[in-house]
mmCIF file of C-alpha atoms in Angstrom:
data_model
loop_
_atom_site.group_PDB
_atom_site.id
_atom_site.type_symbol
_atom_site.label_atom_id
_atom_site.label_comp_id
_atom_site.label_asym_id
_atom_site.label_seq_id
_atom_site.Cartn_x
_atom_site.Cartn_y
_atom_site.Cartn_z
ATOM 1 C CA MET A 71 143.913 107.322 76.133
ATOM 2 C CA LYS A 72 141.104 105.471 77.839
ATOM 3 C CA ALA A 73 140.677 102.876 80.564
ATOM 4 C CA THR A 74 137.570 100.802 81.206
ATOM 5 C CA PHE A 75 136.911 99.188 84.534
ATOM 6 C CA LYS A 76 134.339 96.558 85.378
ATOM 7 C CA VAL A 77 132.185 97.335 88.348
ATOM 8 C CA ASN A 78 131.669 94.493 90.735
ATOM 9 C CA SER A 79 128.559 92.691 89.507
ATOM 10 C CA SER A 80 127.196 92.485 93.041
ATOM 11 C CA LEU A 81 127.235 96.280 93.491
ATOM 12 C CA ASN A 82 123.592 96.595 92.429
ATOM 13 C CA ALA A 83 122.533 93.905 94.883
ATOM 14 C CA LYS A 84 124.512 95.618 97.657
ATOM 15 C CA MET A 85 122.876 98.964 96.856
ATOM 16 C CA GLN A 86 119.426 97.361 96.966
ATOM 17 C CA ARG A 87 120.227 95.813 100.350
ATOM 18 C CA LEU A 88 121.342 99.214 101.643
ATOM 19 C CA GLU A 89 118.135 100.812 100.380
ATOM 20 C CA GLN A 90 116.099 98.090 102.070
ATOM 21 C CA MET A 91 118.013 98.581 105.310
ATOM 22 C CA ALA A 92 117.293 102.321 105.158
ATOM 23 C CA GLU A 93 113.575 101.692 104.524
ATOM 24 C CA ASP A 94 113.481 99.207 107.398
ATOM 25 C CA ALA A 95 115.108 101.785 109.675
ATOM 26 C CA VAL A 96 112.473 104.375 108.748
ATOM 27 C CA LYS A 97 109.659 101.870 109.371
ATOM 28 C CA ASP A 98 111.222 100.944 112.712
ATOM 29 C CA ARG A 99 111.267 104.635 113.644
ATOM 30 C CA LEU A 100 107.604 105.013 112.663
ATOM 31 C CA ILE A 101 106.767 102.004 114.817
ATOM 32 C CA ASP A 102 108.721 103.449 117.767
ATOM 33 C CA ILE A 103 106.842 106.738 117.425
ATOM 34 C CA ALA A 104 103.508 104.896 117.202
ATOM 35 C CA GLN A 105 104.272 102.866 120.322
ATOM 36 C CA SER A 106 105.220 106.004 122.230
ATOM 37 C CA ALA A 107 102.135 107.877 121.052
ATOM 38 C CA VAL A 108 99.775 105.232 122.398
ATOM 39 C CA LYS A 109 101.874 104.672 125.527
ATOM 40 C CA TYR A 110 101.672 108.316 126.597
ATOM 41 C CA SER A 111 98.031 108.801 125.597
ATOM 42 C CA PRO A 112 95.318 108.976 128.198
ATOM 43 C CA VAL A 113 92.492 106.478 127.937
ATOM 44 C CA ASP A 114 89.032 107.219 129.220
ATOM 45 C CA THR A 115 86.635 106.523 126.374
ATOM 46 C CA GLY A 116 89.367 105.331 124.008
ATOM 47 C CA ALA A 117 88.506 107.971 121.412
ATOM 48 C CA TYR A 118 91.803 109.870 121.674
ATOM 49 C CA VAL A 119 94.194 106.927 121.617
ATOM 50 C CA THR A 120 92.399 105.300 118.663
ATOM 51 C CA SER A 121 92.341 108.544 116.647
ATOM 52 C CA PHE A 122 96.025 108.612 115.729
ATOM 53 C CA SER A 123 96.886 108.157 112.080
ATOM 54 C CA TYR A 124 99.889 108.378 109.811
ATOM 55 C CA SER A 125 99.264 110.113 106.526
ATOM 56 C CA VAL A 126 101.281 110.582 103.387
ATOM 57 C CA GLY A 127 99.898 113.430 101.329
ATOM 58 C CA ALA A 128 96.154 113.803 101.072
ATOM 59 C CA GLY A 129 93.741 111.630 102.924
ATOM 60 C CA ARG A 130 91.207 111.736 105.641
ATOM 61 C CA PRO A 131 92.691 111.562 109.135
ATOM 62 C CA ARG A 132 91.269 109.186 111.699
ATOM 63 C CA GLY A 133 89.217 111.004 114.300
ATOM 64 C CA LYS A 134 86.787 109.663 116.843
ATOM 65 C CA SER A 135 84.638 111.592 119.236
ATOM 66 C CA SER A 136 84.281 110.680 122.879
ATOM 67 C CA LYS A 137 80.668 111.849 122.800
ATOM 68 C CA ASN A 138 78.267 109.078 123.870
ATOM 69 C CA ARG A 139 81.123 106.614 124.424
ATOM 70 C CA PRO A 140 81.343 104.811 127.758
ATOM 71 C CA ARG A 141 84.037 106.034 130.131
ATOM 72 C CA GLY A 142 86.585 103.899 131.938
ATOM 73 C CA GLN A 143 87.503 101.720 128.973
ATOM 74 C CA ASN A 144 90.190 99.049 129.232
ATOM 75 C CA ALA A 145 93.319 101.124 128.655
ATOM 76 C CA ASN A 146 95.404 98.223 127.388
ATOM 77 C CA ALA A 147 92.782 97.169 124.842
ATOM 78 C CA MET A 148 92.318 100.729 123.583
ATOM 79 C CA ARG A 149 96.075 101.228 123.250
ATOM 80 C CA GLN A 150 96.346 97.962 121.321
ATOM 81 C CA GLU A 151 93.609 99.144 118.954
ATOM 82 C CA GLY A 152 95.350 102.494 118.491
ATOM 83 C CA LEU A 153 98.668 100.789 117.793
ATOM 84 C CA ALA A 154 97.026 98.376 115.341
ATOM 85 C CA ASN A 155 95.573 101.358 113.464
ATOM 86 C CA LEU A 156 99.011 102.952 113.169
ATOM 87 C CA MET A 157 100.666 99.688 112.114
ATOM 88 C CA SER A 158 98.062 99.383 109.388
ATOM 89 C CA ASP A 159 98.919 102.909 108.231
ATOM 90 C CA VAL A 160 102.636 102.052 108.104
ATOM 91 C CA SER A 161 101.979 98.911 106.090
ATOM 92 C CA ARG A 162 100.008 100.954 103.526
ATOM 93 C CA ILE A 163 102.930 103.251 102.731
ATOM 94 C CA SER A 164 103.726 101.787 99.334
ATOM 95 C CA ASP A 165 106.662 103.896 98.164
ATOM 96 C CA LEU A 166 108.639 104.829 101.242
ATOM 97 C CA LYS A 167 111.756 105.442 99.168
ATOM 98 C CA ASN A 168 110.127 108.383 97.380
ATOM 99 C CA THR A 169 108.064 109.659 100.308
ATOM 100 C CA THR A 170 109.193 113.074 101.466
ATOM 101 C CA SER A 171 106.943 113.512 104.485
ATOM 102 C CA ILE A 172 104.831 111.425 106.819
ATOM 103 C CA THR A 173 102.477 113.110 109.267
ATOM 104 C CA LEU A 174 101.298 111.736 112.584
ATOM 105 C CA ARG A 175 97.885 113.169 113.393
ATOM 106 C CA ASN A 176 95.240 112.868 116.019
ATOM 107 C CA ALA A 177 91.974 114.126 114.604
ATOM 108 C CA SER A 178 89.758 113.489 117.594
ATOM 109 C CA PRO A 179 87.647 116.595 118.254
ATOM 110 C CA HIS A 180 89.188 116.923 121.718
ATOM 111 C CA ALA A 181 92.852 116.362 120.731
ATOM 112 C CA GLU A 182 93.844 119.962 121.432
ATOM 113 C CA ALA A 183 92.246 119.813 124.876
ATOM 114 C CA VAL A 184 94.036 116.546 125.689
ATOM 115 C CA GLU A 185 97.349 118.030 124.564
ATOM 116 C CA THR A 186 97.138 121.409 126.278
ATOM 117 C CA LYS A 187 94.165 121.904 128.608
ATOM 118 C CA HIS A 188 94.462 118.532 130.324
ATOM 119 C CA GLY A 189 98.260 118.651 130.157
ATOM 120 C CA TYR A 190 99.073 115.274 128.612
ATOM 121 C CA SER A 191 101.363 116.915 126.021
ATOM 122 C CA VAL A 192 101.584 113.736 123.937
ATOM 123 C CA PHE A 193 102.893 115.507 120.829
ATOM 124 C CA ALA A 194 105.359 117.545 122.906
ATOM 125 C CA ILE A 195 106.694 114.309 124.403
ATOM 126 C CA LEU A 196 107.040 112.792 120.939
ATOM 127 C CA ARG A 197 108.918 115.866 119.689
ATOM 128 C CA ASN A 198 111.273 115.647 122.667
ATOM 129 C CA PHE A 199 112.013 111.981 122.010
ATOM 130 C CA TYR A 200 112.102 111.945 118.223
ATOM 131 C CA GLY A 201 112.749 115.523 117.165
#
């Protein structure tokens, strides 16, 4: 005995929409994290806030030194530049569906000092908000 059933022809389209919604939700989360990272970053020379990068697998992280950079930079402009860098990184993630890990980094030479010595705790704040 055997029974054959037709699957709704729109099932594939519905599954693709669900996958797209899931990808959009992940991108939205990455954007939220990026916005928080630049929001809670200190700005003096702009080196720290513009050194954030998202990476998938291998690749060179973005890292700028504050050495020989003028102090007292426009905080809003530097944060906008940092956010633009991260948005560019998000847009370059070509296969989000099969990506297993995305890393947020700050490769400025003084990132550890900003995080711990100077007490800004940017990554600790991000972990508290986003897990």
